[in-house]
Coordinates of C-alpha atoms in Angstrom, one line a residue:
M1 CA 2.7 7.6 -30.0
S2 CA 2.9 11.2 -28.9
V3 CA 5.8 13.2 -28.4
L4 CA 6.3 13.0 -25.0
Q5 CA 5.9 9.4 -25.0
N6 CA 8.7 9.2 -28.0
K7 CA 10.5 11.2 -26.2
C8 CA 10.6 8.9 -22.6
A9 CA 11.4 6.1 -24.9
M10 CA 14.6 8.0 -26.0
N11 CA 15.6 8.5 -22.7
I12 CA 14.9 5.0 -21.4
Q13 CA 16.9 3.7 -24.0
Q14 CA 19.7 5.8 -23.4
R15 CA 19.7 5.0 -19.7
L16 CA 19.7 1.3 -21.1
S17 CA 22.8 1.9 -23.1
D18 CA 24.6 3.7 -20.2
L19 CA 23.7 0.9 -17.9
R20 CA 25.0 -1.9 -20.7
E21 CA 28.3 0.0 -20.6
V22 CA 28.9 -0.1 -17.0
M23 CA 27.3 -4.0 -17.3
E24 CA 30.3 -4.8 -19.6
R25 CA 32.9 -2.9 -17.3
E26 CA 31.8 -5.1 -14.5
R27 CA 31.5 -8.4 -16.5
L28 CA 27.8 -8.4 -15.2
D29 CA 25.4 -10.4 -17.8
A30 CA 22.4 -9.1 -16.3
F31 CA 21.0 -6.8 -13.6
I32 CA 17.7 -6.8 -11.6
F33 CA 15.8 -3.5 -10.2
P34 CA 13.1 -4.0 -7.3
S35 CA 10.7 -1.3 -6.8
T36 CA 12.1 -1.4 -3.3
D37 CA 14.3 0.7 -0.6
P38 CA 16.3 -0.4 1.9
H39 CA 13.9 -0.9 3.8
N40 CA 11.8 -2.9 1.9
S41 CA 9.1 -0.5 2.0
E42 CA 5.9 -0.4 -0.7
Y43 CA 6.2 3.5 -1.7
V44 CA 10.2 4.8 -1.8
P45 CA 11.7 7.7 -1.3
E46 CA 12.9 9.4 -4.8
R47 CA 16.3 8.1 -4.1
W48 CA 15.6 4.7 -4.6
K49 CA 12.9 4.7 -7.4
G50 CA 15.7 3.0 -9.5
R51 CA 13.1 0.6 -11.1
E52 CA 11.0 3.4 -12.2
W53 CA 14.5 5.7 -13.5
I54 CA 15.5 2.4 -15.7
S55 CA 12.2 1.6 -17.1
G56 CA 9.9 4.5 -17.1
F57 CA 6.9 2.2 -15.7
N58 CA 6.0 4.0 -11.9
G59 CA 3.7 1.8 -10.4
S60 CA 4.4 0.7 -6.8
A61 CA 5.1 -2.5 -7.7
G62 CA 7.1 -4.6 -10.2
T63 CA 11.0 -5.7 -11.2
A64 CA 12.9 -4.6 -13.9
V65 CA 15.3 -7.0 -15.2
V66 CA 18.1 -5.7 -18.2
T67 CA 20.4 -8.2 -19.8
K68 CA 23.0 -6.9 -22.8
T69 CA 20.4 -7.6 -25.6
S70 CA 16.7 -7.7 -23.5
A71 CA 15.0 -6.2 -21.0
A72 CA 11.5 -7.2 -19.3
L73 CA 9.6 -5.8 -16.5
W74 CA 7.1 -7.9 -14.2
T75 CA 3.9 -6.6 -12.3
D76 CA 0.9 -7.5 -11.2
S77 CA -2.7 -7.2 -12.4
R78 CA -3.1 -3.8 -11.0
Y79 CA -0.7 -2.4 -13.5
F80 CA -1.1 -4.6 -16.2
L81 CA -2.9 -1.8 -18.7
A82 CA -0.8 1.4 -17.3
A83 CA 2.6 -0.7 -17.3
A84 CA 1.8 -1.5 -21.2
A85 CA 1.1 1.7 -21.7
Q86 CA 4.1 2.9 -20.2
L87 CA 6.8 0.4 -21.7
D88 CA 5.0 1.1 -24.8
G89 CA 8.1 2.2 -27.4
T90 CA 11.1 0.9 -25.2
E91 CA 12.9 -2.6 -25.4
F92 CA 11.2 -3.4 -21.9
Q93 CA 8.3 -6.7 -22.4
L94 CA 5.4 -6.8 -20.2
M95 CA 5.8 -9.6 -18.4
K96 CA 2.2 -10.4 -16.3
L97 CA 2.7 -11.8 -13.0
K98 CA 0.7 -14.9 -12.2
M99 CA -1.4 -15.3 -15.8
P100 CA -0.4 -18.4 -17.8
G101 CA 2.5 -18.7 -19.9
T102 CA 4.3 -15.9 -17.8
P103 CA 8.2 -17.1 -16.9
S104 CA 9.3 -16.2 -13.7
I105 CA 13.0 -14.1 -13.4
A106 CA 14.8 -16.7 -13.0
D107 CA 13.2 -19.0 -16.0
W108 CA 13.3 -15.9 -18.5
L109 CA 17.3 -15.3 -17.2
G110 CA 17.6 -18.8 -18.0
K111 CA 16.5 -18.5 -21.6
E112 CA 18.4 -15.4 -22.5
L113 CA 21.7 -16.1 -20.9
R114 CA 22.0 -19.6 -22.0
E115 CA 24.9 -18.7 -24.3
C116 CA 26.5 -17.2 -21.9
N117 CA 29.5 -19.3 -19.9
G118 CA 29.7 -18.5 -16.6
A119 CA 26.7 -16.0 -16.4
E120 CA 26.4 -13.5 -13.5
V121 CA 23.5 -11.4 -12.3
G122 CA 23.8 -8.6 -10.5
L123 CA 21.5 -6.7 -7.8
D124 CA 21.8 -4.4 -5.2
G125 CA 22.0 -6.3 -1.9
M126 CA 20.9 -3.2 0.3
V127 CA 17.5 -2.8 -1.6
N128 CA 16.8 -6.1 -1.8
A129 CA 15.4 -8.4 1.0
V130 CA 17.0 -11.7 2.3
E131 CA 14.4 -14.4 1.3
D132 CA 14.2 -13.0 -2.0
V133 CA 17.9 -13.0 -2.7
E134 CA 18.2 -16.4 -1.5
A135 CA 15.4 -17.8 -3.5
L136 CA 16.6 -16.0 -6.5
I137 CA 20.6 -17.4 -5.9
S138 CA 18.8 -20.7 -5.7
D139 CA 16.5 -20.5 -8.7
L140 CA 19.3 -19.0 -10.9
R141 CA 21.7 -21.9 -10.0
R142 CA 19.1 -24.5 -11.3
Q143 CA 19.4 -22.6 -14.7
G144 CA 22.7 -24.1 -15.7
G145 CA 24.7 -22.1 -12.6
I146 CA 24.1 -18.8 -12.7
T147 CA 25.6 -16.9 -10.1
V148 CA 24.4 -13.5 -8.3
R149 CA 26.4 -10.6 -7.1
T150 CA 25.2 -8.4 -4.7
N151 CA 27.4 -5.8 -3.6
F152 CA 27.2 -3.1 -7.2
D153 CA 24.9 -0.5 -7.8
P154 CA 25.2 0.6 -10.8
L155 CA 22.9 3.8 -10.5
E156 CA 25.7 5.5 -8.5
W157 CA 27.5 5.6 -12.0
I158 CA 24.4 6.1 -14.6
W159 CA 21.9 8.1 -12.6
Q160 CA 23.5 11.8 -12.3
D161 CA 21.2 13.4 -10.8
R162 CA 20.1 11.0 -8.2
P163 CA 18.2 12.4 -5.5
N164 CA 19.4 12.4 -2.4
I165 CA 18.3 11.1 0.9
P166 CA 15.4 13.6 2.3
D167 CA 16.4 15.8 4.8
D168 CA 13.0 16.8 6.1
K169 CA 12.2 17.2 10.1
V170 CA 10.8 14.6 12.1
T171 CA 7.8 15.4 14.4
I172 CA 6.4 14.0 17.0
Q173 CA 3.4 12.3 17.6
P174 CA 1.4 13.4 20.6
L175 CA 0.6 10.9 23.2
A176 CA -3.3 12.1 22.5
Y177 CA -3.0 10.6 19.4
A178 CA -1.0 7.7 19.7
G179 CA -2.5 6.4 23.2
E180 CA 0.7 4.4 24.3
T181 CA 4.2 5.9 25.2
V182 CA 7.7 4.5 23.5
G183 CA 8.8 2.9 27.1
A184 CA 5.3 0.6 26.9
K185 CA 5.8 -0.5 23.2
I186 CA 9.5 -0.9 23.9
T187 CA 8.4 -3.2 26.5
R188 CA 5.7 -5.2 24.8
I189 CA 8.5 -5.9 22.0
R190 CA 11.0 -6.8 24.5
K191 CA 8.6 -9.3 25.4
A192 CA 7.3 -10.8 22.1
L193 CA 11.3 -11.1 21.7
R194 CA 11.9 -12.9 24.4
S195 CA 9.0 -15.8 23.4
L196 CA 11.2 -16.2 20.3
H197 CA 14.2 -16.5 22.1
A198 CA 15.9 -13.3 20.8
D199 CA 17.5 -10.8 22.7
G200 CA 17.3 -8.0 20.0
M201 CA 16.4 -7.3 16.6
L202 CA 16.6 -5.0 13.7
V203 CA 13.4 -3.0 12.6
S204 CA 13.9 -1.8 9.0
A205 CA 10.3 -0.9 8.1
L206 CA 9.7 2.8 8.3
D207 CA 6.4 2.6 9.5
D208 CA 7.4 0.1 12.1
V209 CA 10.1 2.7 12.9
A210 CA 7.8 5.9 13.2
W211 CA 5.3 3.8 15.1
I212 CA 7.4 2.5 17.9
L213 CA 8.7 6.2 18.5
N214 CA 5.7 8.3 18.2
L215 CA 7.5 9.9 15.4
R216 CA 6.3 11.0 12.0
G217 CA 8.0 12.3 9.0
T218 CA 7.6 13.2 5.1
D219 CA 10.4 11.3 3.3
V220 CA 7.7 9.2 1.6
H221 CA 5.1 10.7 -1.0
C222 CA 1.9 10.3 1.0
N223 CA 3.5 7.9 3.8
P224 CA 3.9 10.4 6.9
V225 CA 7.5 8.3 7.5
F226 CA 11.0 9.0 7.9
V227 CA 14.3 6.9 6.9
A228 CA 16.0 5.4 9.6
Y229 CA 16.8 2.2 11.1
L230 CA 15.9 0.9 15.1
L231 CA 18.3 -1.1 16.6
I232 CA 16.6 -2.7 19.8
S233 CA 18.6 -5.2 22.6
S234 CA 17.8 -6.0 25.4
Q235 CA 19.3 -3.0 27.5
E236 CA 19.5 -0.5 24.4
V237 CA 17.5 1.2 21.6
T238 CA 19.4 3.4 19.2
L239 CA 18.1 5.1 16.1
F240 CA 20.0 5.4 13.0
C241 CA 18.8 8.4 10.9
N242 CA 20.8 11.4 9.9
P243 CA 21.3 14.2 12.2
E244 CA 19.7 16.8 10.6
K245 CA 16.2 15.7 10.1
L246 CA 16.3 15.6 14.1
T247 CA 15.2 19.0 15.5
P248 CA 16.6 20.0 19.0
E249 CA 12.8 19.4 20.3
V250 CA 13.1 15.9 19.1
S251 CA 16.7 15.2 20.0
D252 CA 15.5 16.2 23.5
Y253 CA 12.6 13.8 23.3
L254 CA 14.7 10.8 22.4
K255 CA 16.7 11.4 24.9
N256 CA 14.3 11.6 27.7
E257 CA 13.0 8.3 26.1
G258 CA 15.9 6.6 26.3
V259 CA 16.6 6.3 22.5
K260 CA 20.2 6.7 21.4
T261 CA 21.0 8.3 18.1
A262 CA 23.7 7.4 15.5
R263 CA 24.1 8.2 11.8
Y264 CA 21.7 6.6 9.4
D265 CA 24.4 5.6 7.2
A266 CA 26.3 3.8 10.5
I267 CA 23.9 1.3 10.6
K268 CA 26.2 -1.4 9.4
Q269 CA 29.0 -0.6 12.1
G270 CA 26.1 -0.6 14.6
L271 CA 25.2 -4.8 13.5
A272 CA 29.2 -5.2 13.6
D273 CA 29.3 -3.5 16.9
Y274 CA 25.8 -5.4 18.3
F275 CA 27.1 -7.2 21.8
E276 CA 23.7 -9.8 22.4
Y277 CA 24.0 -13.7 22.0
N278 CA 21.7 -13.5 18.9
M279 CA 19.3 -10.6 17.1
L280 CA 16.1 -11.6 15.2
L281 CA 16.4 -10.3 11.6
D282 CA 12.7 -10.7 9.3
P283 CA 14.3 -11.8 6.1
E284 CA 11.0 -10.3 4.3
E285 CA 11.8 -6.9 5.9
T286 CA 15.7 -6.9 6.3
S287 CA 18.3 -6.1 3.1
Y288 CA 20.6 -8.7 2.2
T289 CA 23.3 -7.1 2.9
L290 CA 22.6 -5.6 6.3
Y291 CA 21.9 -9.6 7.3
K292 CA 25.3 -10.6 5.8
Q293 CA 27.0 -7.7 8.5
V294 CA 25.6 -9.5 11.2
H295 CA 28.1 -12.0 13.5
T296 CA 26.4 -12.7 16.3
Q297 CA 26.2 -16.3 17.7
E298 CA 22.7 -16.6 16.6
I299 CA 20.2 -15.3 13.6
V300 CA 16.9 -15.8 14.7
R301 CA 15.2 -15.9 11.2
H302 CA 11.5 -14.7 12.2
R303 CA 8.6 -12.3 11.2
S304 CA 9.1 -9.2 13.0
P305 CA 6.4 -9.2 16.1
V306 CA 6.0 -5.5 15.5
P307 CA 3.6 -5.3 12.6
A308 CA 1.4 -7.4 14.9
L309 CA 1.2 -5.2 17.7
K310 CA 0.8 -2.2 15.8
A311 CA -2.2 -3.4 13.5
V312 CA -4.2 -4.1 17.0
K313 CA -5.5 -0.1 17.6
N314 CA -5.3 1.2 21.2
E315 CA -8.4 3.1 22.5
T316 CA -6.8 6.4 21.3
E317 CA -5.8 5.6 17.9
I318 CA -9.7 4.0 17.4
R319 CA -10.6 7.1 18.8
G320 CA -8.7 8.9 16.3
M321 CA -9.5 7.1 13.1
K322 CA -13.3 7.4 13.8
N323 CA -12.5 11.3 14.1
A324 CA -10.5 11.1 11.2
M325 CA -13.5 9.1 9.1
L326 CA -16.2 11.5 10.4
K327 CA -13.8 14.4 8.9
D328 CA -13.4 12.5 5.2
G329 CA -17.3 11.4 5.7
I330 CA -17.9 15.8 6.0
A331 CA -15.4 16.2 3.0
M332 CA -17.2 13.5 0.6
V333 CA -20.5 14.7 0.8
K334 CA -20.0 18.1 0.3
F335 CA -17.7 16.3 -2.9
L336 CA -20.6 14.2 -4.0
K337 CA -23.1 17.3 -3.7
W338 CA -20.8 19.2 -6.1
L339 CA -20.1 16.6 -8.5
K340 CA -22.7 15.8 -10.7
P341 CA -23.8 19.4 -11.1
A342 CA -20.5 20.3 -12.0
V343 CA -20.2 17.6 -14.7
E344 CA -23.4 18.4 -16.3
V345 CA -22.2 22.1 -16.7
G346 CA -19.2 20.7 -18.2
G347 CA -15.3 21.1 -18.0
Q348 CA -14.6 18.5 -15.5
T349 CA -11.8 15.9 -16.0
E350 CA -10.4 13.3 -13.7
M351 CA -7.7 15.6 -12.6
S352 CA -9.9 17.8 -12.0
V353 CA -12.5 16.4 -9.8
G354 CA -9.2 15.0 -8.0
R355 CA -8.2 18.2 -6.9
K356 CA -11.3 19.4 -5.5
L357 CA -12.0 16.5 -3.6
T358 CA -8.5 17.3 -1.9
A359 CA -9.2 20.5 -1.6
L360 CA -12.8 19.9 0.4
R361 CA -10.4 17.4 2.6
A362 CA -7.9 20.1 3.2
E363 CA -10.5 22.1 4.9
Q364 CA -11.0 19.9 7.7
P365 CA -9.3 20.2 10.9
L366 CA -6.2 17.9 11.4
F367 CA -5.5 17.5 7.4
R368 CA -1.9 16.5 6.9
D369 CA -2.0 15.1 3.5
I370 CA -3.7 12.7 1.0
S371 CA -2.9 9.0 1.9
F372 CA -2.2 8.2 -1.7
D373 CA -2.4 9.5 -5.0
T374 CA -6.5 9.7 -6.2
I375 CA -7.6 7.2 -8.4
A376 CA -10.3 9.0 -10.7
G377 CA -10.9 6.3 -13.4
Y378 CA -13.9 7.5 -15.5
G379 CA -15.3 5.0 -17.9
A380 CA -12.9 3.0 -19.5
H381 CA -10.3 4.3 -17.4
G382 CA -12.0 2.4 -14.6
A383 CA -11.0 -0.6 -15.7
I384 CA -7.3 0.3 -15.0
V385 CA -7.6 -1.1 -11.4
H386 CA -4.4 1.5 -10.3
Y387 CA -5.2 4.1 -12.7
E388 CA -3.7 7.7 -12.2
A389 CA -4.5 10.5 -14.5
T390 CA -1.7 12.1 -16.2
P391 CA -2.2 15.4 -18.4
E392 CA -1.8 13.1 -21.4
T393 CA -4.4 10.7 -20.5
D394 CA -7.0 13.3 -18.2
A395 CA -10.1 12.4 -19.5
V396 CA -13.1 14.6 -19.8
V397 CA -16.1 13.2 -17.3
E398 CA -19.0 13.6 -18.8
P399 CA -23.0 13.0 -17.5
R400 CA -22.9 9.0 -17.9
G401 CA -21.7 6.1 -17.4
F402 CA -19.7 5.3 -14.2
L403 CA -16.6 7.4 -12.3
L404 CA -14.7 4.8 -10.1
L405 CA -12.7 7.0 -7.5
D406 CA -10.3 5.7 -5.0
S407 CA -8.9 8.2 -2.5
G408 CA -8.0 8.7 1.0
A409 CA -6.5 11.2 3.4
Q410 CA -3.8 11.3 6.0
Y411 CA -4.8 13.6 9.2
Q412 CA -2.9 13.5 12.2
D413 CA -5.5 11.3 14.0
G414 CA -6.1 8.8 11.6
T415 CA -6.0 7.5 7.6
T416 CA -8.9 6.8 5.4
D417 CA -9.2 4.9 2.2
I418 CA -12.2 5.4 0.5
T419 CA -13.7 3.7 -3.1
R420 CA -17.3 4.8 -4.4
T421 CA -18.4 4.2 -7.9
I422 CA -20.6 7.2 -8.7
A423 CA -23.4 7.1 -11.8
L424 CA -23.1 10.3 -13.5
G425 CA -25.8 9.8 -15.8
D426 CA -27.5 6.7 -18.0
L427 CA -26.1 3.1 -17.0
T428 CA -26.7 0.1 -19.5
E429 CA -28.0 -3.0 -18.0
E430 CA -24.6 -4.6 -17.9
E431 CA -23.4 -1.2 -15.7
K432 CA -26.0 -1.9 -13.3
H433 CA -25.7 -5.7 -12.8
I434 CA -22.0 -5.4 -12.6
Y435 CA -22.5 -2.9 -9.9
T436 CA -24.8 -4.7 -7.8
L437 CA -22.5 -8.0 -8.0
V438 CA -19.8 -5.9 -6.4
L439 CA -22.2 -4.4 -3.8
K440 CA -23.0 -8.0 -3.1
G441 CA -19.9 -9.0 -2.2
H442 CA -18.9 -5.9 -0.1
I443 CA -22.1 -6.1 1.9
Q444 CA -21.3 -9.8 2.4
L445 CA -18.1 -9.4 3.8
E446 CA -19.2 -6.4 6.1
L447 CA -22.1 -9.4 7.5
C448 CA -19.6 -11.6 8.3
K449 CA -19.1 -13.2 11.7
F450 CA -16.1 -15.4 12.5
P451 CA -13.8 -16.9 15.2
H452 CA -11.1 -14.8 16.7
G453 CA -7.8 -16.0 14.9
A454 CA -9.2 -17.1 11.4
S455 CA -7.5 -15.6 8.6
G456 CA -8.4 -13.0 5.8
T457 CA -8.0 -15.7 3.5
Q458 CA -11.0 -17.7 5.2
L459 CA -13.1 -14.5 4.5
D460 CA -12.3 -13.6 1.1
V461 CA -14.9 -16.0 -0.9
L462 CA -17.7 -14.1 0.6
A463 CA -16.9 -10.8 -1.4
R464 CA -16.4 -12.7 -4.7
Q465 CA -19.1 -15.8 -4.8
A466 CA -21.7 -13.7 -6.3
M467 CA -19.5 -13.1 -9.1
W468 CA -17.7 -16.4 -9.1
R469 CA -21.3 -18.1 -10.0
E470 CA -20.7 -16.2 -13.4
G471 CA -17.4 -16.5 -14.4
L472 CA -16.4 -13.1 -12.7
N473 CA -13.1 -12.2 -10.6
Y474 CA -10.7 -9.9 -9.9
L475 CA -7.0 -10.3 -9.2
H476 CA -6.2 -7.8 -6.5
G477 CA -6.7 -8.5 -2.9
T478 CA -10.0 -8.0 -0.9
G479 CA -8.7 -6.1 2.3
H480 CA -5.6 -4.8 3.7
G481 CA -4.8 -3.0 7.3
V482 CA -5.1 0.7 7.2
G483 CA -2.3 2.4 9.7
A484 CA -3.2 5.3 12.3
Y485 CA -1.6 8.2 10.5
L486 CA 0.7 5.7 8.6
N487 CA 0.8 3.8 5.6
V488 CA -2.7 3.3 4.0
H489 CA -1.4 -0.3 3.4
E490 CA -0.3 -2.1 6.5
G491 CA 0.2 -5.5 7.2
P492 CA 0.2 -8.4 8.5
H493 CA -2.9 -9.4 7.7
Q494 CA -4.9 -9.1 4.3
I495 CA -8.2 -10.5 3.1
R496 CA -7.1 -12.3 -0.2
M497 CA -7.4 -15.5 -2.3
E498 CA -3.6 -16.1 -1.8
Y499 CA -2.8 -17.7 2.0
V500 CA -2.0 -15.3 4.4
P501 CA -2.0 -16.6 7.9
A502 CA -2.0 -13.7 10.1
P503 CA -5.0 -14.2 12.5
L504 CA -7.8 -11.5 12.1
V505 CA -8.3 -10.1 15.8
A506 CA -10.3 -7.4 17.7
G507 CA -8.9 -4.1 17.2
M508 CA -7.7 -4.2 13.9
T509 CA -8.7 -2.1 11.1
V510 CA -9.0 -3.7 7.3
T511 CA -10.7 -2.2 4.1
D512 CA -13.4 -4.3 2.0
E513 CA -13.1 -3.5 -1.6
P514 CA -14.2 -5.9 -4.1
G515 CA -14.5 -4.7 -7.6
V516 CA -15.1 -6.0 -11.2
Y517 CA -13.0 -4.6 -14.3
L518 CA -14.1 -4.9 -18.0
S519 CA -11.5 -4.2 -20.2
E520 CA -11.6 -0.9 -22.3
R521 CA -15.3 -0.4 -20.7
F522 CA -15.8 0.5 -17.5
G523 CA -14.5 -0.6 -13.7
V524 CA -16.6 -1.0 -10.6
R525 CA -15.1 -1.1 -7.3
I526 CA -16.7 -0.1 -3.5
E527 CA -14.6 0.0 -0.5
N528 CA -15.2 0.7 3.2
T529 CA -12.3 0.8 5.7
L530 CA -13.5 -1.6 8.6
L531 CA -12.9 -2.1 12.2
I532 CA -13.0 -5.8 13.9
T533 CA -14.7 -6.1 16.9
P534 CA -16.2 -8.5 19.5
Y535 CA -19.2 -10.2 18.1
K536 CA -20.3 -12.9 21.0
E537 CA -18.8 -15.4 22.9
T538 CA -19.8 -18.9 22.9
E539 CA -18.9 -22.7 24.0
F540 CA -16.7 -22.5 20.8
G541 CA -14.8 -19.5 21.7
K542 CA -14.7 -16.0 20.8
F543 CA -16.3 -14.7 17.9
L544 CA -15.8 -11.1 15.8
Q545 CA -17.4 -9.0 13.2
F546 CA -16.4 -5.9 11.4
E547 CA -18.2 -2.1 11.8
S548 CA -17.7 0.1 9.4
L549 CA -15.5 3.3 10.1
T550 CA -16.2 4.8 6.5
L551 CA -19.2 7.3 6.6
C552 CA -20.2 8.2 3.0
P553 CA -23.3 7.2 1.1
I554 CA -23.1 4.5 -1.4
D555 CA -24.7 5.3 -4.8
T556 CA -28.0 3.4 -4.8
T557 CA -29.1 4.3 -8.5
P558 CA -27.3 2.0 -10.2
I559 CA -28.8 -1.2 -8.0
I560 CA -31.0 -3.8 -9.4
R561 CA -33.0 -3.9 -6.0
E562 CA -34.1 -7.3 -6.9
E563 CA -30.3 -9.0 -6.9
L564 CA -30.3 -7.9 -3.4
L565 CA -30.9 -10.4 -0.8
Q566 CA -33.2 -9.1 1.7
E567 CA -30.2 -9.3 4.4
E568 CA -28.1 -7.3 2.4
I569 CA -31.1 -4.4 1.7
D570 CA -31.0 -4.6 5.4
W571 CA -27.3 -3.9 5.8
L572 CA -27.5 -1.2 3.4
N573 CA -30.5 0.8 4.9
A574 CA -28.8 0.7 8.2
Y575 CA -25.5 1.7 7.0
H576 CA -27.1 4.4 5.4
E577 CA -29.2 5.4 8.5
R578 CA -26.0 5.7 10.4
V579 CA -24.2 7.8 7.8
F580 CA -26.9 10.8 8.1
N581 CA -27.4 10.2 12.0
E582 CA -23.5 11.0 12.1
L583 CA -22.8 13.1 9.5
A584 CA -25.7 15.5 9.0
L585 CA -24.7 17.8 12.6
Y586 CA -22.0 18.8 10.8
L587 CA -23.5 20.1 7.3
D588 CA -25.6 23.1 6.3
D589 CA -29.0 22.8 5.4
E590 CA -28.3 22.1 1.5
E591 CA -25.8 19.4 2.4
K592 CA -28.0 17.8 4.8
E593 CA -31.3 17.4 2.4
W594 CA -28.9 15.8 -0.3
L595 CA -27.7 13.4 2.1
R596 CA -31.1 12.6 3.5
E597 CA -31.8 12.0 -0.5
H598 CA -28.7 10.3 -0.7
T599 CA -29.2 7.6 2.1
K600 CA -33.4 7.0 2.1
S601 CA -34.0 3.6 2.4
I602 CA -34.2 1.3 -1.1

């Protein structure tokens, strides 16, 4: 263990000791720390990174549980290797979700607390969704009658330098990029609510609030959102947001749009004062504490209609996404042309290549930020699905093997997400074979034609079938929605093995990113962002297809051509022809010649 790791482990131990003192005082036998904030966000402001603070694990998904004598952390396959390294030297035991032998949180607590008479488990009801808390209460009741307390946050006592709620200014997303007025969006939402027999709703998800109001912020790293709630009734719309975040321009804009404002911490009172007969609350999105504040005659428990509306991009958003992908493709070509010669000269590391790519993107018009922390995994690090290099792990990139590069950008007209696995020199036959299998899966999904309303689960096998035949698989999803200058991960639709019923419809964006990861050896992933478009209409209904929005060459040097079907070869050649034709106009002569060479037919 390094000196830094040892220091981190000591800090974690002190935090656990402080936590246990508070638990003893409050007569709690365990406490649960999720990864979320009061808005059930995937990525959260610094203030709500309690799970990371108490455990030292900084992945985007995970749950830490601490008893008076033990500690454990649950996370998914994307983070198994990273979590093991970050938890090393601490009390925390790594629990690998969906792996044989891994107990649920309730089962583990039942075992750990079996000697406690009348055990009570704590969690902060503000940062845990209704559905999750209710399920935990039910599961723990079956573990010998363990009870749950939801009205206490120990971090208020032990996190001495806890960050405040961000007060960065909110900005207006012009109609030239949003493509639909606030009033039109509210009208569509109210129509959707009427179809669900609901008079109004609480919007908790930060990207939903930003989309509805055509506003953006900088409260969450890489995600252009701001901390707020939106309460919609049949007659009124109220934004609950700290006033220091609203410039005079934004305040006037909201007033003109008919949107009232109140302080962020007035949301409980706002719910108590809500006057309609009923309210829709999404149990997967709404915090347990806020849910308990609502005293209408009826609560309509239903998925929020907003994500499905937001997921279908309008013509302006589609045009903006295409412009963003064009700019991103120009930056990627400049980067790829630079990469191999720079690696051959020497001195390049995972972090330095990431900085280079960000710098090239920043040269493009309307660049605002990266859309997530760049994953630049060289060699064995490519097998860590969500690897993020640190000064301690930053590997020198050498002219051999693979570099897996997963990255994206936030432009004001669109969000990008792309992965390329790049051969930097000599490869083994195994590396070439795995690369070809992943490419086959990527292409087969892109070739798919499917009925309107099919779910992503029904298509997922296309990306996996070639690797399944050889006993290979990956445990992450194959595809997720992408926002229009919003979060890089957007629902409700996904493409994955697990059942996700949300239908796929024209106008949605979705990624295509199969991969194979061989631990401590290498990883391969290839990702484009796609747009769902109409294909044809027959007597059997409407059919849809995918259009690649991403414009960037796919490395052909690792391909074993004989392992590709002719339709896969034809797709790749056609894609590369399109990449060249669309990007060449924006490149200098050397860059254009490089692109011509790297998009030639195979």
